[in-house]
Short mmCIF file of C-alpha atoms in Angstrom, two decimals:
data_model
loop_
_atom_site.label_atom_id
_atom_site.label_comp_id
_atom_site.label_asym_id
_atom_site.label_seq_id
_atom_site.Cartn_x
_atom_site.Cartn_y
_atom_site.Cartn_z
CA MET A 1 -9.82 20.90 -5.66
CA GLU A 2 -12.89 20.51 -3.50
CA PHE A 3 -11.00 19.62 -0.31
CA PRO A 4 -8.44 21.39 2.20
CA VAL A 5 -4.90 20.35 1.67
CA PHE A 6 -3.13 18.27 4.32
CA GLU A 7 0.54 18.65 4.51
CA LEU A 8 3.41 16.83 6.45
CA GLN A 9 6.29 19.03 5.32
CA TYR A 10 9.15 16.83 6.64
CA PHE A 11 7.69 13.36 5.99
CA GLY A 12 5.02 13.93 3.37
CA SER A 13 1.45 12.80 3.41
CA ASN A 14 2.53 10.03 0.91
CA THR A 15 4.94 8.66 3.44
CA LEU A 16 2.41 8.60 6.22
CA ILE A 17 -0.04 6.52 3.83
CA ALA A 18 2.83 4.16 2.84
CA VAL A 19 3.87 3.42 6.52
CA ILE A 20 0.37 2.64 7.57
CA ALA A 21 -0.55 0.65 4.51
CA ILE A 22 2.54 -1.60 4.73
CA ILE A 23 1.91 -2.46 8.43
CA HIS A 24 -1.72 -2.98 7.56
CA VAL A 25 -0.86 -5.17 4.69
CA ILE A 26 1.56 -7.30 6.57
CA ILE A 27 -1.07 -8.09 9.23
CA SER A 28 -4.13 -8.39 6.87
CA HIS A 29 -2.14 -10.72 4.50
CA GLY A 30 -0.12 -12.55 6.99
CA CYS A 31 -2.33 -12.88 10.14
CA ALA A 32 -5.87 -12.50 8.61
CA VAL A 33 -5.71 -14.18 5.14
CA GLY A 34 -2.70 -16.41 5.45
CA GLY A 35 -3.42 -17.13 9.06
CA SER A 36 -7.13 -18.20 8.50
CA ILE A 37 -6.21 -20.55 5.65
CA TYR A 38 -3.26 -22.01 7.67
CA LEU A 39 -5.24 -22.51 10.85
CA ALA A 40 -8.34 -23.90 9.14
CA SER A 41 -6.27 -26.42 7.38
CA THR A 42 -4.28 -27.32 10.39
CA GLU A 43 -7.41 -27.84 12.59
CA TYR A 44 -9.08 -29.96 9.64
CA LEU A 45 -5.90 -32.03 9.46
CA ALA A 46 -5.81 -32.52 13.21
CA TYR A 47 -9.60 -33.38 13.27
CA LYS A 48 -9.10 -35.98 10.45
CA ARG A 49 -6.00 -37.50 12.19
CA LYS A 50 -7.43 -37.19 15.64
CA ASP A 51 -4.20 -35.33 16.73
CA GLU A 52 -4.98 -33.57 19.90
CA GLN A 53 -1.46 -32.06 20.21
CA LEU A 54 -1.73 -30.54 16.58
CA ASP A 55 -5.10 -29.24 17.50
CA GLN A 56 -3.74 -27.57 20.67
CA PHE A 57 -0.99 -25.86 18.69
CA ALA A 58 -3.51 -24.50 16.29
CA ARG A 59 -5.65 -23.10 19.04
CA LYS A 60 -2.75 -21.42 20.85
CA PHE A 61 -1.27 -20.04 17.66
CA LEU A 62 -4.87 -18.68 16.92
CA LYS A 63 -4.69 -16.64 20.16
CA VAL A 64 -1.65 -14.79 19.03
CA LEU A 65 -3.08 -14.19 15.56
CA PHE A 66 -6.47 -13.04 17.20
CA ILE A 67 -4.68 -10.49 19.31
CA ILE A 68 -2.56 -8.95 16.42
CA THR A 69 -5.42 -8.94 13.94
CA THR A 70 -8.06 -7.34 16.29
CA SER A 71 -5.73 -4.76 17.52
CA VAL A 72 -2.86 -3.74 15.17
CA GLY A 73 -4.81 -4.90 12.17
CA ALA A 74 -7.91 -3.08 13.21
CA LEU A 75 -6.10 0.15 14.18
CA THR A 76 -4.18 0.38 10.94
CA GLY A 77 -7.32 -0.64 8.84
CA VAL A 78 -8.96 2.37 10.17
CA GLY A 79 -5.73 4.44 10.06
CA ILE A 80 -5.24 3.85 6.36
CA TRP A 81 -8.74 5.09 5.60
CA PHE A 82 -8.00 8.27 7.82
CA ALA A 83 -4.62 8.77 6.14
CA VAL A 84 -5.63 8.46 2.44
CA SER A 85 -8.80 10.70 3.21
CA LEU A 86 -6.51 13.40 4.50
CA GLY A 87 -3.66 12.75 1.81
CA GLN A 88 -5.62 11.98 -1.37
CA PRO A 89 -9.26 13.03 -0.79
CA MET A 90 -10.04 13.50 -4.51
CA ALA A 91 -8.85 10.04 -5.34
CA ILE A 92 -10.92 8.43 -2.52
CA ALA A 93 -13.88 10.37 -3.61
CA SER A 94 -13.52 9.16 -7.16
CA LEU A 95 -13.12 5.60 -6.11
CA LEU A 96 -16.08 5.57 -3.91
CA ARG A 97 -18.25 6.93 -6.74
CA VAL A 98 -17.01 3.94 -8.84
CA PHE A 99 -16.52 1.33 -6.40
CA PHE A 100 -19.44 2.13 -3.79
CA TRP A 101 -21.17 -1.29 -3.99
CA ALA A 102 -17.87 -3.15 -3.98
CA TRP A 103 -16.84 -1.53 -0.59
CA PHE A 104 -20.30 -1.96 0.62
CA ALA A 105 -20.03 -5.71 -0.05
CA GLU A 106 -16.55 -5.84 1.34
CA TRP A 107 -17.88 -4.22 4.62
CA ILE A 108 -20.48 -6.95 4.89
CA VAL A 109 -17.90 -9.61 4.06
CA PHE A 110 -15.49 -7.91 6.61
CA MET A 111 -17.88 -7.98 9.33
CA THR A 112 -18.74 -11.57 8.67
CA GLU A 113 -15.05 -12.26 8.81
CA ILE A 114 -14.74 -10.74 12.13
CA ALA A 115 -17.83 -12.43 13.70
CA LEU A 116 -16.55 -15.71 12.51
CA LEU A 117 -13.11 -15.00 13.85
CA VAL A 118 -14.56 -14.28 17.28
CA ILE A 119 -16.84 -17.18 17.17
CA TYR A 120 -14.01 -19.44 16.04
CA PHE A 121 -11.57 -18.18 18.82
CA PHE A 122 -14.00 -18.36 21.72
CA THR A 123 -15.67 -21.72 20.87
CA TRP A 124 -12.51 -23.68 20.29
CA LYS A 125 -12.21 -24.88 23.92
CA THR A 126 -16.02 -25.14 24.63
CA ILE A 127 -16.92 -27.24 21.60
CA TYR A 128 -16.71 -30.81 22.57
CA GLU A 129 -16.03 -33.79 20.29
CA LYS A 130 -19.57 -34.16 18.92
CA GLY A 131 -19.40 -30.38 17.85
CA LYS A 132 -15.78 -30.37 16.62
CA ALA A 133 -16.92 -30.94 12.96
CA LEU A 134 -18.97 -27.82 13.27
CA HIS A 135 -15.99 -25.88 14.58
CA VAL A 136 -13.97 -27.07 11.58
CA LYS A 137 -16.56 -25.62 9.34
CA ILE A 138 -16.59 -22.34 11.21
CA GLY A 139 -12.82 -22.02 10.49
CA ILE A 140 -13.30 -22.92 6.82
CA ALA A 141 -15.99 -20.26 6.57
CA TYR A 142 -13.64 -17.82 8.32
CA ALA A 143 -10.77 -18.52 5.86
CA VAL A 144 -13.20 -18.04 2.95
CA ALA A 145 -14.48 -14.71 4.22
CA SER A 146 -10.97 -13.51 4.98
CA TRP A 147 -9.75 -14.27 1.46
CA PHE A 148 -12.88 -12.66 -0.11
CA THR A 149 -12.21 -9.44 1.53
CA MET A 150 -8.77 -9.58 -0.24
CA VAL A 151 -10.61 -10.60 -3.51
CA ILE A 152 -12.77 -7.31 -3.27
CA ILE A 153 -10.08 -4.78 -2.10
CA THR A 154 -7.61 -6.06 -4.66
CA GLY A 155 -9.99 -5.37 -7.39
CA VAL A 156 -10.26 -1.69 -6.35
CA LEU A 157 -6.40 -1.25 -5.72
CA ALA A 158 -5.59 -2.97 -9.08
CA ALA A 159 -7.87 -0.63 -10.95
CA MET A 160 -5.89 2.35 -9.85
CA LEU A 161 -2.92 1.13 -11.89
CA THR A 162 -4.93 -0.61 -14.69
CA PRO A 163 -8.50 0.73 -14.99
CA GLY A 164 -8.70 -0.93 -18.30
CA GLU A 165 -11.87 -0.36 -20.41
CA TRP A 166 -13.46 1.66 -17.60
CA LEU A 167 -11.66 4.79 -18.89
CA VAL A 168 -14.13 4.57 -21.88
CA SER A 169 -17.09 2.71 -20.66
CA ARG A 170 -17.30 4.04 -17.03
CA SER A 171 -18.77 0.55 -16.19
CA PHE A 172 -18.25 -0.96 -12.62
CA TRP A 173 -17.48 -4.26 -14.01
CA ASP A 174 -14.92 -2.97 -16.39
CA ALA A 175 -13.13 -1.13 -13.49
CA PHE A 176 -13.31 -4.08 -11.08
CA MET A 177 -12.39 -6.96 -13.46
CA ASN A 178 -9.38 -4.95 -14.63
CA PRO A 179 -6.19 -6.60 -16.30
CA THR A 180 -4.15 -6.70 -13.08
CA TRP A 181 -6.83 -8.01 -10.67
CA ILE A 182 -6.30 -11.73 -10.98
CA PRO A 183 -2.55 -11.52 -11.16
CA SER A 184 -2.33 -9.21 -8.17
CA LEU A 185 -4.88 -11.43 -6.20
CA LEU A 186 -2.69 -14.57 -6.88
CA PHE A 187 0.56 -12.86 -5.86
CA ARG A 188 -0.93 -11.53 -2.68
CA THR A 189 -2.33 -14.91 -1.89
CA SER A 190 1.06 -16.42 -2.34
CA VAL A 191 2.83 -13.86 -0.24
CA ALA A 192 0.16 -14.18 2.44
CA VAL A 193 0.96 -17.99 2.68
CA SER A 194 4.68 -17.06 2.97
CA LEU A 195 4.12 -14.65 5.63
CA ILE A 196 1.96 -16.96 7.84
CA SER A 197 4.63 -19.73 7.34
CA GLY A 198 7.27 -17.35 8.66
CA PHE A 199 5.18 -16.47 11.62
CA ALA A 200 4.31 -20.09 12.31
CA LEU A 201 7.89 -21.26 12.02
CA LEU A 202 9.07 -18.53 14.46
CA TYR A 203 6.11 -19.20 16.95
CA ALA A 204 6.92 -23.03 16.79
CA SER A 205 10.73 -22.44 17.28
CA LEU A 206 10.22 -20.32 20.26
CA THR A 207 7.19 -21.88 22.07
CA ILE A 208 7.18 -25.63 21.51
CA LYS A 209 9.20 -27.59 24.04
CA ASP A 210 8.67 -31.02 22.89
CA ALA A 211 11.48 -31.61 20.44
CA GLN A 212 9.65 -34.30 18.36
CA PHE A 213 6.53 -32.26 18.15
CA LYS A 214 8.40 -29.14 17.20
CA GLN A 215 10.25 -30.85 14.39
CA LYS A 216 6.75 -32.21 13.18
CA ILE A 217 5.21 -28.69 13.04
CA ILE A 218 8.39 -27.14 11.45
CA SER A 219 8.43 -29.78 8.70
CA TYR A 220 4.66 -29.33 8.27
CA THR A 221 4.95 -25.52 8.01
CA GLY A 222 7.95 -25.93 5.73
CA LYS A 223 5.64 -27.45 3.10
CA TRP A 224 3.46 -24.42 3.20
CA LEU A 225 6.60 -22.24 2.68
CA LEU A 226 7.57 -24.35 -0.21
CA VAL A 227 4.27 -23.92 -1.86
CA SER A 228 4.38 -20.19 -1.63
CA THR A 229 7.94 -20.15 -2.75
CA LEU A 230 7.03 -21.90 -6.00
CA THR A 231 4.04 -19.59 -6.61
CA ILE A 232 5.48 -16.21 -5.81
CA PRO A 233 7.82 -15.96 -8.79
CA PRO A 234 5.25 -16.97 -11.59
CA THR A 235 2.42 -14.84 -10.05
CA GLY A 236 4.95 -11.86 -9.76
CA MET A 237 5.86 -12.28 -13.28
CA PHE A 238 2.20 -12.75 -14.41
CA TYR A 239 1.35 -9.40 -12.70
CA LEU A 240 4.18 -7.53 -14.37
CA SER A 241 3.12 -8.79 -17.72
CA ARG A 242 -0.22 -7.09 -17.31
CA VAL A 243 1.15 -3.76 -16.24
CA PRO A 244 1.11 -1.01 -18.98
CA GLU A 245 4.37 -0.68 -21.02
CA ARG A 246 4.82 2.97 -19.96
CA ALA A 247 4.46 2.05 -16.41
CA LYS A 248 7.08 -0.71 -16.70
CA ASP A 249 9.49 1.85 -17.93
CA LEU A 250 9.26 3.25 -14.35
CA LEU A 251 10.53 0.02 -12.70
CA VAL A 252 14.08 1.31 -12.43
CA TRP A 253 13.13 4.40 -10.87
CA ALA A 254 10.48 2.85 -8.64
CA SER A 255 12.96 0.40 -7.38
CA GLY A 256 15.64 3.02 -6.45
CA PHE A 257 17.49 3.48 -9.61
CA ILE A 258 18.91 -0.11 -9.73
CA ASN A 259 18.65 -1.65 -13.30
CA GLU A 260 16.14 -4.04 -14.51
CA ASN A 261 18.67 -7.08 -14.42
CA THR A 262 19.51 -6.20 -10.83
CA PHE A 263 16.01 -6.00 -9.94
CA VAL A 264 15.19 -9.34 -11.30
CA LEU A 265 18.33 -10.88 -9.76
CA LEU A 266 17.46 -9.58 -6.26
CA ASN A 267 14.00 -10.87 -6.35
CA THR A 268 15.24 -14.29 -7.80
CA VAL A 269 17.96 -14.56 -4.98
CA GLY A 270 15.23 -13.78 -2.25
CA ALA A 271 12.92 -16.49 -3.64
CA LEU A 272 15.79 -19.01 -3.82
CA VAL A 273 16.80 -18.20 -0.26
CA ILE A 274 13.18 -18.84 0.92
CA PHE A 275 13.23 -22.13 -1.16
CA LEU A 276 16.24 -23.42 0.55
CA ILE A 277 14.94 -22.49 4.01
CA ALA A 278 11.63 -24.32 3.22
CA LEU A 279 13.68 -27.44 2.18
CA TRP A 280 15.63 -27.14 5.46
CA ALA A 281 12.56 -26.93 7.51
CA ILE A 282 10.97 -30.05 5.73
CA PHE A 283 13.96 -32.25 5.88
CA GLN A 284 15.91 -31.00 8.86
CA GLY A 285 13.16 -29.68 11.21
CA LYS A 286 15.10 -30.94 14.30
CA ARG A 287 18.02 -28.54 13.54
CA PHE A 288 16.10 -25.59 12.41
CA PRO A 289 17.20 -22.41 13.81
CA ALA A 290 14.69 -19.72 14.69
CA ILE A 291 16.69 -17.07 12.97
CA LEU A 292 15.73 -18.66 9.58
CA SER A 293 12.10 -17.85 10.37
CA LEU A 294 12.95 -14.24 10.75
CA VAL A 295 14.69 -14.31 7.42
CA VAL A 296 11.57 -15.72 5.86
CA LEU A 297 9.58 -12.98 7.53
CA VAL A 298 11.94 -10.30 6.35
CA LEU A 299 11.98 -11.49 2.79
CA SER A 300 8.08 -11.88 2.61
CA VAL A 301 7.76 -8.33 4.12
CA PHE A 302 10.21 -7.23 1.55
CA TYR A 303 8.17 -8.85 -1.26
CA ILE A 304 4.80 -7.31 -0.19
CA GLY A 305 6.33 -3.99 0.62
CA GLU A 306 8.13 -3.95 -2.69
CA MET A 307 4.94 -4.58 -4.61
CA GLU A 308 3.00 -1.80 -2.79
CA MET A 309 5.94 0.65 -3.21
CA VAL A 310 6.36 -0.35 -6.86
CA ARG A 311 2.58 -0.37 -7.67
CA GLU A 312 2.31 3.27 -6.19
CA LYS A 313 5.41 4.49 -8.13
CA ILE A 314 4.82 3.23 -11.53
CA ARG A 315 1.42 4.63 -11.60
CA LYS A 316 3.02 8.08 -11.81
CA PRO A 317 2.08 10.69 -13.10
CA TYR A 318 -1.27 9.47 -12.09
CA MET A 319 -3.16 8.46 -8.83
CA ILE A 320 -5.81 6.68 -11.08
CA TYR A 321 -4.00 5.79 -14.34
CA GLY A 322 -5.13 7.76 -17.36
CA TYR A 323 -7.88 9.43 -15.25
CA MET A 324 -6.49 11.50 -12.27
CA TYR A 325 -2.93 12.95 -11.75
CA ALA A 326 -1.15 12.36 -8.40
CA ASN A 327 -2.18 15.79 -7.16
CA GLY A 328 -5.84 15.02 -7.71
CA VAL A 329 -6.37 16.91 -10.82
CA THR A 330 -8.48 14.85 -13.43
CA ILE A 331 -7.89 14.81 -17.24
CA ASP A 332 -11.19 16.71 -17.65
CA ASP A 333 -10.11 19.48 -15.31
CA ILE A 334 -6.98 20.44 -17.24
CA ASP A 335 -8.66 22.90 -19.68
CA HIS A 336 -10.69 24.65 -17.01
CA LEU A 337 -7.47 25.12 -14.77
CA ASN A 338 -5.33 26.41 -17.61
CA THR A 339 -8.11 29.01 -18.39
CA VAL A 340 -9.06 30.38 -15.08
CA GLY A 341 -6.22 29.15 -12.78
CA VAL A 342 -5.93 26.84 -9.89
CA LEU A 343 -6.18 29.54 -7.21
CA SER A 344 -9.60 30.64 -8.21
CA SER A 345 -10.72 26.90 -8.65
CA SER A 346 -9.86 25.93 -5.09
CA LYS A 347 -12.46 26.46 -2.54
CA TRP A 348 -9.89 26.48 0.37
CA SER A 349 -7.02 28.60 -1.18
CA THR A 350 -6.39 31.74 0.86
CA VAL A 351 -5.39 33.55 -2.25
CA LYS A 352 -7.52 33.63 -5.26
CA GLU A 353 -5.51 35.53 -7.65
CA VAL A 354 -1.79 36.60 -8.07
CA THR A 355 -0.89 40.15 -7.62
CA ALA A 356 2.39 42.23 -7.42
CA THR A 357 2.11 42.19 -3.47
CA ASN A 358 1.04 38.50 -2.90
CA GLN A 359 3.40 36.41 -5.14
CA LEU A 360 5.04 34.59 -2.43
CA GLN A 361 1.72 33.73 -0.63
CA ALA A 362 0.23 32.78 -3.96
CA GLY A 363 3.23 30.57 -4.64
CA ARG A 364 2.79 28.89 -1.48
CA GLU A 365 -0.78 28.04 -2.17
CA VAL A 366 0.09 26.92 -5.68
CA PHE A 367 2.70 24.44 -4.11
CA LYS A 368 0.15 23.12 -1.66
CA LEU A 369 -2.43 22.51 -4.26
CA GLN A 370 -0.12 21.17 -7.04
CA CYS A 371 2.99 19.81 -5.51
CA SER A 372 2.61 18.91 -1.88
CA SER A 373 0.91 15.44 -2.42
CA CYS A 374 4.43 14.26 -3.44
CA HIS A 375 6.91 16.86 -2.55
CA THR A 376 8.17 18.02 0.89
CA ILE A 377 9.88 21.15 2.33
CA ASN A 378 13.23 20.37 3.78
CA GLY A 379 12.06 16.86 3.91
CA TRP A 380 13.80 13.57 4.82
CA ASN A 381 13.74 12.25 1.23
CA SER A 382 16.13 14.20 -1.05
CA ARG A 383 14.33 12.90 -4.24
CA ARG A 384 11.10 14.62 -3.08
CA ASP A 385 12.44 17.63 -1.17
CA ILE A 386 11.68 20.68 -3.42
CA VAL A 387 14.46 22.75 -1.65
CA GLN A 388 17.11 20.17 -2.15
CA ILE A 389 16.00 19.44 -5.80
CA THR A 390 16.20 23.19 -6.69
CA ASN A 391 19.10 24.18 -4.64
CA GLY A 392 21.30 26.57 -6.57
CA TRP A 393 18.99 27.13 -9.47
CA PRO A 394 18.26 30.61 -10.61
CA GLU A 395 14.57 31.68 -10.66
CA GLY A 396 14.34 31.56 -14.39
CA ALA A 397 15.58 27.97 -14.45
CA ILE A 398 12.92 26.95 -11.83
CA ASN A 399 10.15 28.48 -13.92
CA ALA A 400 11.35 26.97 -17.08
CA TYR A 401 11.58 23.70 -15.32
CA ILE A 402 8.10 23.86 -14.01
CA ALA A 403 6.71 24.83 -17.48
CA ASN A 404 8.05 21.63 -18.78
CA LEU A 405 7.79 19.07 -15.89
CA ASP A 406 6.26 16.22 -17.94
CA SER A 407 8.91 16.73 -20.60
CA PHE A 408 11.81 16.44 -18.07
CA HIS A 409 10.23 13.69 -16.16
CA TYR A 410 7.28 11.72 -17.59
CA PHE A 411 6.43 10.41 -14.10
CA MET A 412 5.40 14.10 -13.08
CA PRO A 413 2.22 15.79 -13.97
CA PRO A 414 2.39 18.88 -16.23
CA PHE A 415 1.87 22.26 -14.37
CA PHE A 416 -1.77 23.32 -14.39
CA GLY A 417 -2.83 26.86 -14.15
CA LEU A 418 -2.09 30.39 -15.39
CA PRO A 419 1.44 31.72 -16.41
CA GLU A 420 1.45 34.08 -13.41
CA GLU A 421 0.60 31.20 -11.00
CA ARG A 422 3.64 29.27 -12.41
CA GLU A 423 5.81 32.45 -11.93
CA ALA A 424 4.49 32.97 -8.32
CA LEU A 425 5.43 29.21 -7.53
CA SER A 426 8.92 29.78 -9.14
CA LYS A 427 9.48 32.90 -6.97
CA TRP A 428 8.26 31.13 -3.76
CA ILE A 429 10.60 28.18 -4.35
CA TYR A 430 13.37 30.40 -5.26
CA ASN A 431 12.84 32.60 -2.24
CA PHE A 432 12.48 29.62 -0.07
CA GLN A 433 15.56 27.72 -0.98
CA THR A 434 17.85 30.80 -0.92
CA ASN A 435 16.39 32.54 2.15
CA SER A 436 14.44 30.13 4.36
CA SER A 437 14.74 32.00 7.53
CA ASN A 438 12.88 34.80 5.77
CA SER A 439 9.77 32.90 5.02
CA SER A 440 7.11 32.01 7.58
CA LEU A 441 5.21 30.65 4.47
CA ASN A 442 6.45 27.25 5.77
CA THR A 443 3.15 26.40 7.42
CA SER A 444 1.11 23.25 7.64
CA PHE A 445 -2.56 23.25 6.48
CA VAL A 446 -4.57 20.78 8.34
CA GLY A 447 -8.36 21.01 7.46
CA GLU A 448 -8.53 24.75 8.28
CA ARG A 449 -7.69 27.96 6.34
CA LYS A 450 -4.38 29.36 7.47
CA VAL A 451 -2.93 32.55 6.05
CA ALA A 452 0.80 32.58 5.41
CA VAL A 453 2.41 36.05 5.76
CA ASN A 454 5.96 36.95 5.14
CA GLU A 455 7.84 38.24 8.28
#
């Protein structure tokens, strides 16, 4: 508990992280990774066939992807670092200690990727026939660099769910080469190809006027889509096969309480729809409606969004599986917190101990320290809103529930701290949910110490 607590009481900091992350993943996977592979391959094909029309299509499509990648992609890339540093500073600090050199290498690869993208974009029209082979090589290098950024980042993200032998060895390589790294990488690559196929189909449908050439591009892109359709289901199943059994048990909860059979059915139907659209594009490109490309995009976004949301949720109660709980408390901290308390252990707590006169203020601080990373106050999501969850409960029931959190729900961390801190938290929740107008303790805490005082 080395950092101040950042709260978004209605949305929750986890929602902020999720929204930025999903937007960034769509851009980074679809436009950057998938886009670079698609464009490099298309330019190479145009070069080999001496197809000027295909080359010009790739150049114009690159302009669109260039703008999206360097604006929205860059903004959300910085934004996700900002959001996770605010919402989960302990997790980021721990990951940086383990993966410092991986992130350092990723930064070098990323800067190389951006440099190659800029060169690739601005030299397309200026390189003449004698230099075209060099430009094709630049495109291939850009695609390789873009994919390698995914290789590195996927290793870090996968380790949060499956740290593997790192829990014992504390070895960088055990953490990076974890059980779900390769499956996750293969699945993400497949979805990246599906995303760019949807983008390309939409772009071709809306911008190409030549009916014959439009049919050619749609049929060509349909083959890309077909490949991704055939690889998404097996790579997704490969990924799930490497997930810890206890985490698999949370799939139903993570997917919105639909049962496992429904979960599999929905994903299978989605893959089948993309498969049929791919066949339509390949064999009936002349009659391909633009709306189908939107269907591909929506389903591709669903798959990558589903993976991100499920991956986040099935880790619970951990932020780093088997090492750090979702509220930033590590396994090694538990005995200390249960002995001296969470309030005295937090550098930024405005209350250091519970007294007869400060129970509500102390309870508010305990909530911020242990609960606010997941739960909200009068928030938009009833499954996370502490007021709605405990509505109508007597104070004693709230206290007993908190004392046995992990017994009631094994996706929740146990309560850490002294009995009087738990009682203060129970009293604050009870007071808040029965008389919210009498509590100015509903205050945000953004990087500075803020004292909450009852009116």
